[in-house]
Amino acid sequence: MSHMRDEEEGLLDAVDEAIRIGREAGLPVQISHIKAGNASVWGRAPDVLERIREANEAGLDVTADQYPYAAWQSGLAIVVRSRMFANPDSVAKGIEAAGGGGRLQIVAFEPEPELNGLRLDEIARRKEMTEVEAYMWIMENGGSGLIGHTMNEDDVDTFMASEWVMTASDGGVRSAHPRGAGTFPRVLGHYARERGVLTLERAVARATSMPARRLGLADRGVLRAGARADLAIFDPERVIDRSTFDDGTRQATGIESVWLDGVETWSAGEPTGARPGRALRRPG
């Protein structure tokens, strides 16, 4: 299970490397979290999926997971691949590859919290700096978190529709990125119901049976006699994410009830207080 070496300029080479390691080690391959990360590789999602298809047809076991947003979250440092943060040319190259400062949203900047949520180009205007100068100033003052709006919606759709890709949030509780609260209802509501990128059945399988099988959890992810099912009961006509890049913690609507190991943990839009969860261990 690999967060690959490169999701940007070296994307295709990184996919080839992950598949090669799986082939030579005799291991299944899981690519987390599949994306075409910046403007330099927009439109390359079909090429990535073609490599995965060829690998599976050759007898390998290659799948991937995805969060349903055209933006990722990391640290501001990741923009400058050379790590030469005081070099204006290196900084300019990194900002250009990202698609410009308007795609770089600053979060968790402690020296001036009032700048959190703004894009780099907005901060540059406020500070009467260039985008390069604003980047260097932030890094000189301890750096910041970053939400990078550097992906292409068409690539997200292409990965979403693939039979080899499942859903994973890569999110956290109270995260600035909306994926922490919105990932699964967004796939059900926005991508399946509203846009028809995939069927509702496929959207459910991407979040249940497919990851359960991938992790070797044979008694999870399906509804059948004898299975220890965890349940999320939702209204397919109403379920939708409400978290945004301005408020990443807003809860989804249309989720009626959640049951873990036979105990209701979510009801009528509120947690019940029950905490029956436990770590799931693969047999053996």
Short mmCIF file of C-alpha atoms in Angstrom, two decimals:
data_model
loop_
_atom_site.label_atom_id
_atom_site.label_comp_id
_atom_site.label_asym_id
_atom_site.label_seq_id
_atom_site.Cartn_x
_atom_site.Cartn_y
_atom_site.Cartn_z
CA MET A 1 0.00 0.00 0.00
CA SER A 2 1.94 2.94 -1.34
CA HIS A 3 1.59 6.69 -1.15
CA MET A 4 3.64 6.81 -4.30
CA ARG A 5 6.94 8.55 -4.85
CA ASP A 6 5.40 11.16 -7.15
CA GLU A 7 1.85 12.23 -8.04
CA GLU A 8 2.90 15.12 -10.24
CA GLU A 9 5.59 15.39 -12.94
CA GLY A 10 6.80 11.84 -12.28
CA LEU A 11 3.32 10.31 -11.93
CA LEU A 12 3.53 7.64 -14.61
CA ASP A 13 7.03 6.55 -13.58
CA ALA A 14 5.79 6.27 -9.98
CA VAL A 15 2.88 4.06 -11.04
CA ASP A 16 5.27 1.87 -13.01
CA GLU A 17 7.55 1.62 -9.97
CA ALA A 18 4.72 0.62 -7.62
CA ILE A 19 3.57 -2.07 -10.05
CA ARG A 20 7.12 -3.31 -10.56
CA ILE A 21 7.65 -3.68 -6.81
CA GLY A 22 4.43 -5.67 -6.54
CA ARG A 23 5.46 -7.92 -9.43
CA GLU A 24 8.97 -8.59 -8.13
CA ALA A 25 7.87 -9.07 -4.50
CA GLY A 26 4.82 -11.17 -5.32
CA LEU A 27 2.56 -8.70 -3.50
CA PRO A 28 -0.76 -7.03 -4.29
CA VAL A 29 -0.48 -3.30 -4.94
CA GLN A 30 -2.71 -0.58 -3.50
CA ILE A 31 -2.11 2.99 -4.74
CA SER A 32 -3.12 5.61 -2.16
CA HIS A 33 -4.56 8.12 -2.95
CA ILE A 34 -4.66 8.08 -6.70
CA LYS A 35 -4.55 11.48 -8.38
CA ALA A 36 -2.99 13.58 -11.12
CA GLY A 37 -1.61 16.09 -8.69
CA ASN A 38 -0.86 19.27 -10.63
CA ALA A 39 -1.17 21.01 -13.98
CA SER A 40 1.82 19.19 -15.45
CA VAL A 41 -0.11 15.89 -15.50
CA TRP A 42 -3.71 17.00 -16.01
CA GLY A 43 -5.45 14.59 -18.37
CA ARG A 44 -3.16 11.65 -17.57
CA ALA A 45 -5.71 9.69 -15.51
CA PRO A 46 -6.52 7.39 -18.48
CA ASP A 47 -2.80 6.61 -18.83
CA VAL A 48 -2.59 5.68 -15.14
CA LEU A 49 -5.64 3.42 -15.39
CA GLU A 50 -4.31 1.78 -18.56
CA ARG A 51 -1.20 0.74 -16.62
CA ILE A 52 -3.38 -0.70 -13.85
CA ARG A 53 -5.54 -2.55 -16.40
CA GLU A 54 -2.50 -4.07 -18.11
CA ALA A 55 -1.06 -5.16 -14.76
CA ASN A 56 -4.28 -6.88 -13.72
CA GLU A 57 -4.64 -8.61 -17.09
CA ALA A 58 -1.06 -9.85 -16.67
CA GLY A 59 -2.08 -11.57 -13.42
CA LEU A 60 -1.11 -8.95 -10.84
CA ASP A 61 -3.51 -7.60 -8.21
CA VAL A 62 -3.49 -3.80 -8.49
CA THR A 63 -6.13 -1.42 -7.11
CA ALA A 64 -6.25 2.14 -5.80
CA ASP A 65 -8.23 4.42 -3.50
CA GLN A 66 -9.40 8.00 -3.95
CA TYR A 67 -11.01 10.90 -2.12
CA PRO A 68 -13.66 12.76 -4.15
CA TYR A 69 -12.09 16.21 -4.32
CA ALA A 70 -9.82 18.03 -6.75
CA ALA A 71 -7.70 19.26 -3.83
CA TRP A 72 -5.24 17.64 -1.44
CA GLN A 73 -3.87 18.67 1.95
CA SER A 74 -0.25 18.73 3.04
CA GLY A 75 2.38 21.31 4.01
CA LEU A 76 3.34 24.40 2.03
CA ALA A 77 6.87 23.03 1.64
CA ILE A 78 5.66 20.37 -0.79
CA VAL A 79 5.14 22.98 -3.53
CA VAL A 80 8.89 23.48 -4.03
CA ARG A 81 10.21 20.09 -5.07
CA SER A 82 13.87 21.15 -4.78
CA ARG A 83 13.28 22.24 -1.15
CA MET A 84 15.18 25.43 -2.02
CA PHE A 85 12.66 27.67 -0.30
CA ALA A 86 14.83 30.77 -0.40
CA ASN A 87 15.53 30.48 -4.12
CA PRO A 88 13.05 32.66 -6.07
CA ASP A 89 13.46 30.65 -9.28
CA SER A 90 12.71 27.35 -7.53
CA VAL A 91 9.72 28.87 -5.75
CA ALA A 92 8.38 30.35 -8.98
CA LYS A 93 8.72 26.99 -10.73
CA GLY A 94 6.77 25.25 -7.98
CA ILE A 95 3.95 27.81 -7.96
CA GLU A 96 3.68 27.64 -11.75
CA ALA A 97 3.48 23.82 -11.70
CA ALA A 98 0.64 24.07 -9.19
CA GLY A 99 -1.31 26.26 -11.58
CA GLY A 100 -0.60 29.56 -9.78
CA GLY A 101 -1.00 30.98 -6.29
CA GLY A 102 -4.77 31.05 -6.66
CA ARG A 103 -4.75 27.26 -6.26
CA LEU A 104 -2.78 27.28 -2.99
CA GLN A 105 -4.94 27.75 0.13
CA ILE A 106 -3.01 28.49 3.32
CA VAL A 107 -4.11 26.76 6.54
CA ALA A 108 -2.59 26.46 10.02
CA PHE A 109 -0.31 29.51 9.72
CA GLU A 110 0.30 30.29 13.37
CA PRO A 111 2.02 33.74 13.19
CA GLU A 112 -1.03 35.36 11.53
CA PRO A 113 -4.11 33.10 11.89
CA GLU A 114 -6.26 35.68 10.11
CA LEU A 115 -4.58 34.60 6.87
CA ASN A 116 -5.77 31.01 7.22
CA GLY A 117 -8.20 30.06 4.48
CA LEU A 118 -6.83 32.60 2.01
CA ARG A 119 -5.11 31.67 -1.24
CA LEU A 120 -1.47 32.58 -1.79
CA ASP A 121 -2.38 35.20 -4.40
CA GLU A 122 -4.77 36.88 -1.92
CA ILE A 123 -2.07 36.96 0.75
CA ALA A 124 0.38 38.42 -1.75
CA ARG A 125 -2.03 41.26 -2.53
CA ARG A 126 -2.66 41.95 1.17
CA LYS A 127 1.04 42.06 1.88
CA GLU A 128 1.86 43.97 -1.31
CA MET A 129 4.21 41.20 -2.38
CA THR A 130 4.56 38.96 -5.38
CA GLU A 131 3.35 35.37 -4.97
CA VAL A 132 6.96 34.23 -4.82
CA GLU A 133 7.76 36.75 -2.08
CA ALA A 134 4.64 35.78 -0.13
CA TYR A 135 5.59 32.09 -0.31
CA MET A 136 9.12 32.80 0.89
CA TRP A 137 7.82 35.03 3.70
CA ILE A 138 5.49 32.31 4.98
CA MET A 139 8.27 29.72 4.89
CA GLU A 140 10.64 32.09 6.69
CA ASN A 141 8.03 32.38 9.43
CA GLY A 142 7.61 28.70 10.13
CA GLY A 143 5.69 27.53 7.10
CA SER A 144 2.04 26.51 7.06
CA GLY A 145 -0.41 23.82 6.16
CA LEU A 146 -1.73 23.82 2.62
CA ILE A 147 -4.79 22.75 0.71
CA GLY A 148 -3.69 22.47 -2.90
CA HIS A 149 -6.52 22.98 -5.41
CA THR A 150 -4.23 21.71 -8.13
CA MET A 151 -6.09 18.74 -9.57
CA ASN A 152 -8.40 18.52 -12.57
CA GLU A 153 -12.09 17.59 -12.13
CA ASP A 154 -12.02 15.48 -15.30
CA ASP A 155 -9.25 13.33 -13.83
CA VAL A 156 -11.21 12.94 -10.59
CA ASP A 157 -14.21 11.75 -12.63
CA THR A 158 -12.09 9.31 -14.60
CA PHE A 159 -10.65 7.71 -11.48
CA MET A 160 -14.11 7.74 -9.86
CA ALA A 161 -15.60 5.68 -12.69
CA SER A 162 -12.85 3.05 -12.67
CA GLU A 163 -13.57 -0.50 -11.54
CA TRP A 164 -10.18 -0.63 -9.81
CA VAL A 165 -10.65 2.41 -7.54
CA MET A 166 -12.34 2.45 -4.13
CA THR A 167 -13.21 5.29 -1.76
CA ALA A 168 -11.00 6.44 1.12
CA SER A 169 -11.16 9.80 2.86
CA ASP A 170 -7.50 10.36 3.81
CA GLY A 171 -9.20 12.79 6.19
CA GLY A 172 -9.14 13.65 9.86
CA VAL A 173 -11.55 14.78 12.54
CA ARG A 174 -11.94 18.60 12.50
CA SER A 175 -9.66 18.82 9.48
CA ALA A 176 -9.66 21.99 7.39
CA HIS A 177 -10.15 19.83 4.31
CA PRO A 178 -13.81 18.85 3.77
CA ARG A 179 -12.87 15.24 3.03
CA GLY A 180 -12.78 14.44 6.74
CA ALA A 181 -16.55 14.95 7.07
CA GLY A 182 -17.75 14.76 3.48
CA THR A 183 -16.03 12.01 1.53
CA PHE A 184 -18.55 9.17 1.57
CA PRO A 185 -21.79 11.18 1.30
CA ARG A 186 -20.16 13.19 -1.52
CA VAL A 187 -19.61 10.04 -3.56
CA LEU A 188 -23.20 8.90 -2.90
CA GLY A 189 -24.83 12.28 -3.46
CA HIS A 190 -22.73 14.40 -5.79
CA TYR A 191 -21.04 11.81 -7.98
CA ALA A 192 -23.68 9.05 -8.08
CA ARG A 193 -27.08 10.76 -7.74
CA GLU A 194 -26.46 14.27 -9.10
CA ARG A 195 -23.90 13.63 -11.82
CA GLY A 196 -24.17 9.93 -12.64
CA VAL A 197 -20.43 9.39 -12.78
CA LEU A 198 -21.06 5.97 -11.20
CA THR A 199 -24.12 4.03 -10.04
CA LEU A 200 -25.40 4.10 -6.47
CA GLU A 201 -24.60 0.38 -6.16
CA ARG A 202 -21.04 0.97 -7.28
CA ALA A 203 -20.70 3.94 -4.90
CA VAL A 204 -21.77 1.72 -2.00
CA ALA A 205 -19.45 -1.13 -3.01
CA ARG A 206 -16.49 1.29 -3.23
CA ALA A 207 -16.99 2.09 0.46
CA THR A 208 -17.89 -1.37 1.80
CA SER A 209 -17.20 -4.70 0.12
CA MET A 210 -14.25 -3.57 -1.98
CA PRO A 211 -12.08 -2.18 0.85
CA ALA A 212 -13.14 -5.06 3.14
CA ARG A 213 -11.92 -7.59 0.60
CA ARG A 214 -8.74 -5.59 0.08
CA LEU A 215 -7.94 -5.76 3.79
CA GLY A 216 -8.83 -9.44 4.10
CA LEU A 217 -11.88 -8.79 6.30
CA ALA A 218 -14.08 -11.60 5.02
CA ASP A 219 -16.88 -11.01 7.53
CA ARG A 220 -17.33 -7.28 6.78
CA GLY A 221 -18.53 -5.13 3.93
CA VAL A 222 -21.59 -7.13 2.85
CA LEU A 223 -25.08 -7.89 4.18
CA ARG A 224 -25.59 -11.63 4.48
CA ALA A 225 -26.56 -14.21 7.07
CA GLY A 226 -23.77 -14.73 9.56
CA ALA A 227 -21.82 -11.60 8.62
CA ARG A 228 -20.93 -9.05 11.32
CA ALA A 229 -22.30 -6.07 9.44
CA ASP A 230 -21.77 -2.44 10.29
CA LEU A 231 -24.64 -0.38 8.83
CA ALA A 232 -25.07 3.15 7.54
CA ILE A 233 -28.73 3.81 6.71
CA PHE A 234 -29.20 6.75 4.35
CA ASP A 235 -31.80 8.35 2.12
CA PRO A 236 -30.47 8.04 -1.45
CA GLU A 237 -32.54 11.05 -2.53
CA ARG A 238 -31.14 13.35 0.16
CA VAL A 239 -27.70 12.17 1.18
CA ILE A 240 -25.10 14.84 0.42
CA ASP A 241 -21.94 16.32 1.88
CA ARG A 242 -22.12 19.82 3.43
CA SER A 243 -18.49 20.34 4.45
CA THR A 244 -16.63 22.97 2.44
CA PHE A 245 -13.14 24.40 2.10
CA ASP A 246 -14.32 27.25 4.32
CA ASP A 247 -15.87 24.92 6.91
CA GLY A 248 -14.49 21.41 6.71
CA THR A 249 -16.44 20.02 9.68
CA ARG A 250 -20.08 20.44 8.62
CA GLN A 251 -21.90 17.12 8.87
CA ALA A 252 -23.63 15.53 5.90
CA THR A 253 -27.40 15.31 5.54
CA GLY A 254 -29.49 12.30 4.59
CA ILE A 255 -27.72 9.84 6.89
CA GLU A 256 -30.48 8.42 9.08
CA SER A 257 -28.65 5.97 11.32
CA VAL A 258 -25.29 4.26 11.81
CA TRP A 259 -24.86 0.92 13.58
CA LEU A 260 -21.52 -0.55 14.62
CA ASP A 261 -21.43 -4.18 15.69
CA GLY A 262 -25.17 -4.14 16.46
CA VAL A 263 -25.18 -0.85 18.42
CA GLU A 264 -26.65 2.42 17.09
CA THR A 265 -24.03 5.16 17.21
CA TRP A 266 -25.75 7.86 15.11
CA SER A 267 -29.45 8.73 15.07
CA ALA A 268 -31.51 11.69 13.78
CA GLY A 269 -28.41 13.69 12.89
CA GLU A 270 -26.67 13.28 16.24
CA PRO A 271 -24.23 10.83 17.84
CA THR A 272 -25.90 8.55 20.42
CA GLY A 273 -22.83 8.44 22.68
CA ALA A 274 -22.35 4.71 22.25
CA ARG A 275 -18.78 3.65 21.46
CA PRO A 276 -18.81 -0.02 20.49
CA GLY A 277 -16.01 0.26 17.94
CA ARG A 278 -12.87 -1.84 18.10
CA ALA A 279 -9.85 -2.52 15.96
CA LEU A 280 -10.51 -5.05 13.22
CA ARG A 281 -7.83 -7.69 12.88
CA ARG A 282 -7.40 -9.84 9.82
CA PRO A 283 -7.51 -13.57 10.67
CA GLY A 284 -3.99 -14.85 11.34
#
